[in-house]
Amino acid sequence: MSAAPLVCSDCGTQGRRYRRGLCGHCALTEDLRAVLDDGQGGIRPELTPFFEGVRRMRNPRAGVNWISRPHVHAMLRTLADPSFPVTHETLDSMRPWRSVAYLRDLLMLHGVLPHADRHLMLFQRWLRDTLDGIGERESRQLVERFATWHVLHRLRRFADRGPVTEKQTQQARDEIRQAIAFLAWLRERGLLLAACRQAEVDAWYASAYTARRLTHAFLRWAMRNKLLARVTIPHQDTRNPAPLSQHHRLALIRRLVTDEDIPLLTRVVAILMLLYAQPLTRVLRLTVDDVLHENGEVSIRLGEPPTPVPEPFAGLLQQHIQQRLNLTTATNPDARWLFPGRRGGQPMTTDAVEHRLRQHGIRTLTGRTAALRQLVLQAPAPVVAKMLGYTLDHAARLATEAGGAWARYAPMTTPGDTGQRTRDS
């Protein structure tokens, strides 16, 4: 005799019960109502889209566990309180910053907060905390001026053209860290920036040039603003390693196509970089709508026209689309990203994917350069540039370096048409 089916005591759904006869979704709804209670037994109208979106996540257990964390509970109780406005500024006062960033993404995803550039906002928050940690007043003022008028100004220009990337904010952080370290190094020697001369600059770079290379930005800014005497900034060649040979590139692609011990997501990302010479930042901005199916053929929109996807990679790509990760929580249930991330409305981060690639010894940077050089040997640079989303100048330069036979090819373009390329290449 079979056991009677389990039925939720609230909604009547058959299936596993979570607690007190409730299914997972009803338990999550109960917890959300409690934590978002406005003090009058209801939920603030502006938080209703957030409430509805979170309670419908495919994996309600994850939502219940998230709400139960003390700092998350405290943040949600603050938002539920009608005396606090539901704004970005209210979230700026909360801690810890990683949890705040996750909650902010959810609120923007569900339309509760207006969209804001997440990486720019994370950088601004990091900058405030970093400046607060500088004890010496003059150093803090110098770093604040450099950060505001040079680093932030550059990031805001990027934001005007599209989302600021993780790589761009990482470089910005490193430039500020190097400025702080250089000023501290001078103080240890009893010097202020105004007293710094060529000997000190040479000594700073002498022992660790590669690690301290990003001090260049601060020193140039200081000289432009007459805060530092004119000095010569040391230069060493730190160019990327030579690209993979065509033989090794093709061998790596064959391995990725056939080696089922490597996770499917990792294989698909790496092949997109190695086959189509795409930077990781651009691969992660692709959506499922960029993968096209027509007359039994698969193509991918990297530029114009869309680029054909050969078998067996076409099959792997379609298999990945059906098995995409991070779709069971409230963050990305309806995501169109080809590689959805764990934060609301966001794709996977470059750090997360680079870690996956390193685990399997996949050299995508040198392989991507090799791919582009091989492609411009096989077809005119303007054609390659338009199909893969590169600028004509960049593709033509690589064609010349590679000794391509298409140097005199006259592209059929309209005046001013130079193709497009992401800022992160």
Coordinates of C-alpha atoms in Angstrom, one line a residue:
M1 CA 0.0 0.0 0.0
S2 CA 1.5 3.3 -1.1
A3 CA 1.9 6.2 1.2
A4 CA -0.5 9.1 1.0
P5 CA 0.9 12.1 -1.0
L6 CA 2.2 15.0 1.0
V7 CA 0.0 18.1 0.6
C8 CA 0.8 21.7 1.7
S9 CA -1.6 22.8 4.4
D10 CA -1.7 26.3 2.9
C11 CA -1.7 26.1 -0.9
G12 CA -2.7 22.4 -1.4
T13 CA 0.3 21.6 -3.6
Q14 CA 1.5 18.0 -3.5
G15 CA 5.1 17.4 -2.7
R16 CA 7.7 17.8 0.0
R17 CA 6.6 19.8 3.0
Y18 CA 9.2 22.1 4.6
R19 CA 7.8 22.8 8.1
R20 CA 4.4 22.6 9.9
G21 CA 2.8 21.1 6.8
L22 CA 4.0 24.0 4.5
C23 CA 5.7 23.5 1.2
G24 CA 8.9 25.4 0.5
H25 CA 7.3 28.3 -1.4
C26 CA 4.7 28.8 1.4
A27 CA 7.4 28.7 4.1
L28 CA 9.4 31.3 2.1
T29 CA 6.4 33.5 1.7
E30 CA 5.6 33.3 5.4
D31 CA 9.2 34.3 6.3
L32 CA 9.2 37.1 3.8
R33 CA 5.9 38.5 5.2
A34 CA 7.4 38.5 8.7
V35 CA 10.7 40.2 7.8
L36 CA 9.0 42.8 5.5
D37 CA 6.2 43.6 7.9
D38 CA 5.8 47.4 8.0
G39 CA 4.5 47.4 11.5
Q40 CA 0.9 47.4 10.4
G41 CA 0.7 43.8 9.3
G42 CA 1.4 44.6 5.6
I43 CA 4.3 45.2 3.2
R44 CA 5.3 48.6 1.9
P45 CA 3.9 49.0 -1.6
E46 CA 7.3 49.8 -3.1
L47 CA 8.7 46.5 -1.8
T48 CA 5.8 44.4 -3.3
P49 CA 7.7 43.6 -6.6
F50 CA 10.7 42.4 -4.5
F51 CA 8.4 40.3 -2.3
E52 CA 6.7 38.7 -5.3
G53 CA 9.9 38.0 -7.1
V54 CA 11.8 36.4 -4.2
R55 CA 8.9 34.2 -3.0
R56 CA 8.6 32.6 -6.5
M57 CA 12.3 31.5 -6.7
R58 CA 12.7 27.9 -7.9
N59 CA 14.7 26.9 -4.9
P60 CA 12.8 28.3 -1.9
R61 CA 15.1 26.6 0.6
A62 CA 17.9 29.0 -0.6
G63 CA 15.6 31.9 0.1
V64 CA 14.7 30.7 3.6
N65 CA 18.3 30.3 4.5
W66 CA 19.2 33.7 3.1
I67 CA 16.6 35.5 5.1
S68 CA 17.6 33.7 8.3
R69 CA 21.1 35.2 8.3
P70 CA 21.2 37.9 11.0
H71 CA 22.7 40.7 8.9
V72 CA 20.3 40.0 6.0
H73 CA 17.4 40.0 8.4
A74 CA 18.5 43.3 9.8
M75 CA 18.9 44.9 6.3
L76 CA 15.4 43.7 5.3
R77 CA 13.9 45.0 8.5
T78 CA 15.4 48.4 7.8
L79 CA 13.9 48.5 4.4
A80 CA 10.5 47.4 5.8
D81 CA 10.5 50.3 8.2
P82 CA 8.5 53.2 6.6
S83 CA 10.7 55.7 8.3
F84 CA 13.6 54.7 6.0
P85 CA 13.3 55.6 2.3
V86 CA 14.0 52.7 -0.1
T87 CA 16.9 54.3 -1.9
H88 CA 20.5 53.6 -2.9
E89 CA 21.6 56.0 -0.1
T90 CA 19.8 53.9 2.5
L91 CA 21.7 50.8 1.3
D92 CA 25.0 52.7 1.4
S93 CA 24.8 52.9 5.2
M94 CA 24.4 49.1 5.6
R95 CA 27.1 46.5 6.2
P96 CA 28.6 44.1 5.2
W97 CA 29.2 45.4 1.7
R98 CA 29.0 42.1 -0.2
S99 CA 25.6 41.3 1.3
V100 CA 24.5 44.9 0.5
A101 CA 25.7 44.5 -3.1
Y102 CA 23.7 41.3 -3.4
L103 CA 20.5 42.9 -2.0
R104 CA 21.0 46.0 -4.2
D105 CA 21.2 43.8 -7.3
L106 CA 17.9 42.1 -6.3
L107 CA 16.1 45.4 -5.7
M108 CA 17.3 46.7 -9.1
L109 CA 16.3 43.5 -10.8
H110 CA 12.7 43.7 -9.5
G111 CA 12.4 47.4 -10.2
V112 CA 12.4 48.6 -6.6
L113 CA 15.5 50.7 -7.1
P114 CA 16.5 52.6 -10.2
H115 CA 19.2 51.0 -12.2
A116 CA 22.8 52.1 -11.3
D117 CA 26.1 50.9 -12.5
R118 CA 26.9 48.2 -9.9
H119 CA 30.7 48.1 -10.4
L120 CA 30.9 51.9 -10.2
M121 CA 28.9 51.9 -7.0
L122 CA 30.9 49.1 -5.4
F123 CA 34.1 51.0 -6.3
Q124 CA 32.8 54.2 -4.7
R125 CA 31.9 52.3 -1.5
W126 CA 35.3 50.7 -1.5
L127 CA 36.9 54.1 -2.0
R128 CA 35.1 55.6 1.0
D129 CA 36.2 52.8 3.3
T130 CA 39.8 53.0 1.9
L131 CA 40.1 56.7 2.5
D132 CA 38.8 56.3 6.0
G133 CA 41.6 53.9 6.7
I134 CA 44.4 56.5 5.8
G135 CA 45.5 58.0 9.1
E136 CA 47.9 60.6 7.8
R137 CA 45.9 63.7 6.8
E138 CA 48.1 65.0 3.9
S139 CA 48.3 61.5 2.3
R140 CA 44.6 61.1 2.6
Q141 CA 43.9 64.5 0.9
L142 CA 46.3 63.6 -2.0
V143 CA 44.8 60.2 -2.5
E144 CA 41.3 61.6 -2.4
R145 CA 42.1 64.2 -5.0
F146 CA 43.8 61.6 -7.3
A147 CA 40.8 59.2 -6.8
T148 CA 38.2 61.9 -7.5
W149 CA 39.7 63.8 -10.4
H150 CA 41.6 61.1 -12.2
V151 CA 40.4 57.6 -11.3
L152 CA 36.7 58.2 -10.7
H153 CA 36.6 60.7 -13.7
R154 CA 37.9 57.9 -16.0
L155 CA 35.4 55.3 -14.6
R156 CA 32.5 57.7 -15.1
R157 CA 33.5 58.2 -18.7
F158 CA 33.4 54.4 -19.1
A159 CA 30.0 54.3 -17.5
D160 CA 28.7 56.8 -20.0
R161 CA 29.5 54.4 -22.8
G162 CA 28.3 51.2 -21.1
P163 CA 28.5 49.2 -17.9
V164 CA 31.8 49.5 -16.0
T165 CA 33.6 46.2 -15.9
E166 CA 35.1 44.3 -13.1
K167 CA 38.5 44.6 -14.7
Q168 CA 38.3 48.4 -15.0
T169 CA 37.4 48.8 -11.3
Q170 CA 40.1 46.3 -10.3
Q171 CA 42.7 48.4 -12.1
A172 CA 41.3 51.6 -10.4
R173 CA 41.6 50.0 -7.0
D174 CA 45.2 48.9 -7.7
E175 CA 46.2 52.4 -8.9
I176 CA 44.9 53.8 -5.6
R177 CA 46.5 51.1 -3.5
Q178 CA 49.8 51.8 -5.2
A179 CA 49.4 55.6 -4.6
I180 CA 48.8 54.9 -0.9
A181 CA 51.8 52.5 -0.7
F182 CA 54.1 55.0 -2.5
L183 CA 53.2 57.9 -0.1
A184 CA 53.7 55.6 2.9
W185 CA 57.1 54.5 1.5
L186 CA 58.1 58.2 1.2
R187 CA 57.0 58.9 4.8
E188 CA 59.1 56.0 6.1
R189 CA 62.1 57.9 4.6
G190 CA 61.0 61.2 6.1
L191 CA 59.8 62.7 2.7
L192 CA 56.6 64.3 1.4
L193 CA 55.6 64.0 -2.2
A194 CA 56.8 67.5 -3.0
A195 CA 60.3 66.6 -1.9
C196 CA 60.4 63.4 -4.0
R197 CA 63.1 63.4 -6.7
Q198 CA 64.3 61.0 -9.4
A199 CA 66.4 58.9 -7.0
E200 CA 63.4 58.1 -4.9
V201 CA 61.3 57.2 -7.9
D202 CA 64.1 54.9 -9.2
A203 CA 64.4 53.2 -5.8
W204 CA 60.7 52.7 -5.6
Y205 CA 60.5 50.8 -8.9
A206 CA 63.9 49.0 -8.6
S207 CA 62.9 46.1 -6.4
A208 CA 59.4 45.3 -7.8
Y209 CA 58.7 47.0 -11.1
T210 CA 55.9 44.8 -12.3
A211 CA 54.0 45.0 -9.0
R212 CA 54.5 48.8 -8.8
R213 CA 53.8 49.6 -12.5
L214 CA 50.4 51.0 -11.7
T215 CA 52.0 53.8 -9.7
H216 CA 52.6 55.4 -13.1
A217 CA 49.1 56.9 -13.1
F218 CA 49.5 58.6 -9.7
L219 CA 53.0 60.0 -10.6
R220 CA 51.8 61.4 -13.9
W221 CA 48.8 63.0 -12.3
A222 CA 50.9 64.5 -9.6
M223 CA 53.3 66.0 -12.1
R224 CA 50.5 67.5 -14.2
N225 CA 49.1 69.1 -11.1
K226 CA 52.5 70.4 -10.0
L227 CA 52.5 68.3 -6.8
L228 CA 55.6 66.5 -7.8
A229 CA 58.8 67.7 -9.5
R230 CA 59.3 66.6 -13.1
V231 CA 60.8 63.0 -13.0
T232 CA 61.3 60.2 -15.5
I233 CA 59.1 57.2 -14.9
P234 CA 61.1 54.0 -15.4
H235 CA 59.8 51.7 -18.1
Q236 CA 60.2 48.0 -18.6
D237 CA 58.7 45.8 -21.3
T238 CA 55.8 43.9 -19.7
R239 CA 54.1 42.7 -22.9
N240 CA 51.9 39.7 -22.8
P241 CA 53.6 36.3 -23.5
A242 CA 53.8 35.2 -27.1
P243 CA 50.6 33.8 -28.5
L244 CA 50.1 30.1 -28.8
S245 CA 51.1 28.5 -32.0
Q246 CA 48.3 27.5 -34.3
H247 CA 49.2 23.8 -33.7
H248 CA 48.8 24.2 -29.9
R249 CA 45.6 26.3 -30.2
L250 CA 43.9 23.7 -32.4
A251 CA 45.0 20.9 -30.0
L252 CA 43.5 22.8 -27.1
I253 CA 40.2 23.3 -28.9
R254 CA 40.1 19.6 -29.7
R255 CA 40.7 18.8 -26.0
L256 CA 37.9 21.2 -25.0
V257 CA 35.5 19.6 -27.5
T258 CA 36.1 16.0 -26.4
D259 CA 37.2 16.1 -22.7
E260 CA 34.1 15.5 -20.7
D261 CA 36.0 15.7 -17.4
I262 CA 36.1 19.5 -17.9
P263 CA 32.8 21.1 -16.8
L264 CA 30.6 22.1 -19.8
L265 CA 30.4 25.8 -18.9
T266 CA 34.3 26.0 -18.7
R267 CA 34.6 24.3 -22.1
V268 CA 32.1 26.6 -23.8
V269 CA 33.6 29.8 -22.4
A270 CA 37.1 28.7 -23.5
I271 CA 36.1 27.7 -27.0
L272 CA 34.4 31.0 -27.6
M273 CA 37.6 32.7 -26.7
L274 CA 39.9 30.4 -28.6
L275 CA 37.7 29.9 -31.7
Y276 CA 36.4 33.5 -32.1
A277 CA 39.2 35.5 -30.4
Q278 CA 36.8 37.0 -27.9
P279 CA 37.9 38.6 -24.6
L280 CA 36.3 37.1 -21.5
T281 CA 34.5 40.3 -20.6
R282 CA 32.7 40.2 -23.9
V283 CA 31.9 36.5 -23.7
L284 CA 30.2 37.0 -20.3
R285 CA 28.0 39.8 -21.8
L286 CA 26.5 37.4 -24.4
T287 CA 22.9 36.4 -24.0
V288 CA 21.0 33.3 -25.3
D289 CA 19.4 35.7 -27.8
D290 CA 22.8 36.1 -29.4
V291 CA 22.8 32.4 -30.3
L292 CA 20.7 32.1 -33.5
H293 CA 19.1 29.1 -35.2
E294 CA 18.1 29.3 -38.8
N295 CA 17.6 26.5 -41.4
G296 CA 19.2 24.0 -39.1
E297 CA 22.3 26.1 -38.7
V298 CA 23.6 27.7 -35.6
S299 CA 25.3 31.1 -35.5
I300 CA 26.4 33.6 -32.9
R301 CA 26.1 37.4 -32.9
L302 CA 29.5 38.8 -32.2
G303 CA 29.3 41.5 -34.9
E304 CA 27.6 41.7 -38.3
P305 CA 26.8 39.4 -39.9
P306 CA 26.4 36.7 -37.2
T307 CA 29.3 34.2 -37.2
P308 CA 28.6 30.5 -38.0
V309 CA 29.1 28.0 -35.2
P310 CA 30.5 24.7 -36.5
E311 CA 29.8 21.2 -35.1
P312 CA 30.5 19.7 -32.7
F313 CA 30.8 23.0 -30.9
A314 CA 27.2 24.0 -31.9
G315 CA 25.9 21.0 -30.0
L316 CA 27.9 21.8 -26.9
L317 CA 26.7 25.4 -27.0
Q318 CA 23.0 24.3 -27.2
Q319 CA 23.6 21.8 -24.5
H320 CA 25.0 24.5 -22.3
I321 CA 22.0 26.7 -22.9
Q322 CA 19.7 24.0 -21.6
Q323 CA 21.9 23.4 -18.5
R324 CA 22.8 27.0 -17.5
L325 CA 23.7 27.5 -13.8
N326 CA 22.3 30.0 -11.2
L327 CA 18.6 30.0 -12.4
T328 CA 17.0 28.5 -9.3
T329 CA 17.2 31.4 -6.9
A330 CA 15.7 34.9 -6.9
T331 CA 18.7 36.5 -8.5
N332 CA 18.4 35.3 -12.1
P333 CA 15.3 33.1 -12.6
D334 CA 14.5 34.6 -16.0
A335 CA 18.0 35.5 -17.0
R336 CA 18.9 35.8 -20.7
W337 CA 22.6 35.8 -20.0
L338 CA 24.5 33.0 -21.6
F339 CA 26.4 32.6 -18.4
P340 CA 24.1 33.8 -15.5
G341 CA 25.8 34.9 -12.3
R342 CA 24.8 34.6 -8.7
R343 CA 23.8 38.3 -8.4
G344 CA 20.6 39.8 -9.5
G345 CA 20.5 40.5 -13.2
Q346 CA 24.2 40.0 -13.6
P347 CA 26.3 37.5 -15.6
M348 CA 29.1 35.5 -14.0
T349 CA 32.1 37.5 -12.9
T350 CA 35.5 37.3 -14.7
D351 CA 37.2 36.2 -11.5
A352 CA 34.9 33.2 -11.1
V353 CA 35.4 32.1 -14.7
E354 CA 39.1 32.8 -14.8
H355 CA 39.4 30.5 -11.7
R356 CA 37.6 27.7 -13.6
L357 CA 40.0 28.1 -16.5
R358 CA 43.1 28.1 -14.4
Q359 CA 42.0 24.9 -12.7
H360 CA 42.3 23.1 -16.0
G361 CA 45.4 24.9 -17.3
I362 CA 43.6 26.7 -20.1
R363 CA 45.6 29.6 -21.5
T364 CA 42.9 31.7 -23.1
L365 CA 44.7 35.0 -23.4
T366 CA 47.6 33.8 -25.5
G367 CA 45.2 31.5 -27.4
R368 CA 42.8 34.4 -28.2
T369 CA 45.7 36.4 -29.7
A370 CA 46.7 33.4 -31.8
A371 CA 43.1 33.0 -33.0
L372 CA 42.8 36.6 -34.2
R373 CA 46.1 36.4 -36.0
Q374 CA 45.1 33.2 -37.7
L375 CA 41.8 34.7 -38.8
V376 CA 43.3 37.8 -40.3
L377 CA 45.6 35.5 -42.3
Q378 CA 42.6 33.7 -43.7
A379 CA 40.3 36.6 -44.5
P380 CA 40.5 40.4 -45.0
A381 CA 40.9 42.3 -41.7
P382 CA 37.8 44.5 -42.2
V383 CA 35.7 41.4 -42.7
V384 CA 37.1 39.7 -39.6
A385 CA 36.7 42.9 -37.6
K386 CA 33.0 43.4 -38.5
M387 CA 32.1 39.8 -37.8
L388 CA 33.9 39.5 -34.5
G389 CA 33.3 43.0 -33.2
Y390 CA 36.8 44.4 -33.4
T391 CA 37.9 47.9 -34.7
L392 CA 39.3 47.9 -38.2
D393 CA 42.5 49.5 -36.9
H394 CA 43.1 46.7 -34.4
A395 CA 42.5 43.9 -36.9
A396 CA 44.6 45.6 -39.6
R397 CA 47.5 46.0 -37.2
L398 CA 47.4 42.3 -36.3
A399 CA 47.2 41.4 -40.0
T400 CA 50.3 43.5 -40.7
E401 CA 52.2 41.9 -37.8
A402 CA 51.2 38.4 -38.9
G403 CA 52.3 39.1 -42.5
G404 CA 48.8 38.8 -43.9
A405 CA 48.1 38.8 -47.7
W406 CA 45.1 41.1 -47.4
A407 CA 46.9 44.4 -46.6
R408 CA 45.6 46.1 -49.7
Y409 CA 42.0 44.9 -49.3
A410 CA 39.6 47.9 -49.7
P411 CA 36.7 47.4 -47.2
M412 CA 33.2 48.2 -48.4
T413 CA 32.2 50.5 -45.6
T414 CA 30.3 53.7 -45.2
P415 CA 32.2 56.8 -44.2
G416 CA 33.1 56.8 -40.5
D417 CA 32.3 53.1 -40.2
T418 CA 35.1 51.6 -38.1
G419 CA 33.3 48.7 -36.6
Q420 CA 32.9 48.2 -32.9
R421 CA 34.9 46.7 -30.1
T422 CA 34.3 46.4 -26.4
R423 CA 36.4 48.6 -24.2
D424 CA 37.8 45.6 -22.3
S425 CA 39.8 43.9 -25.1

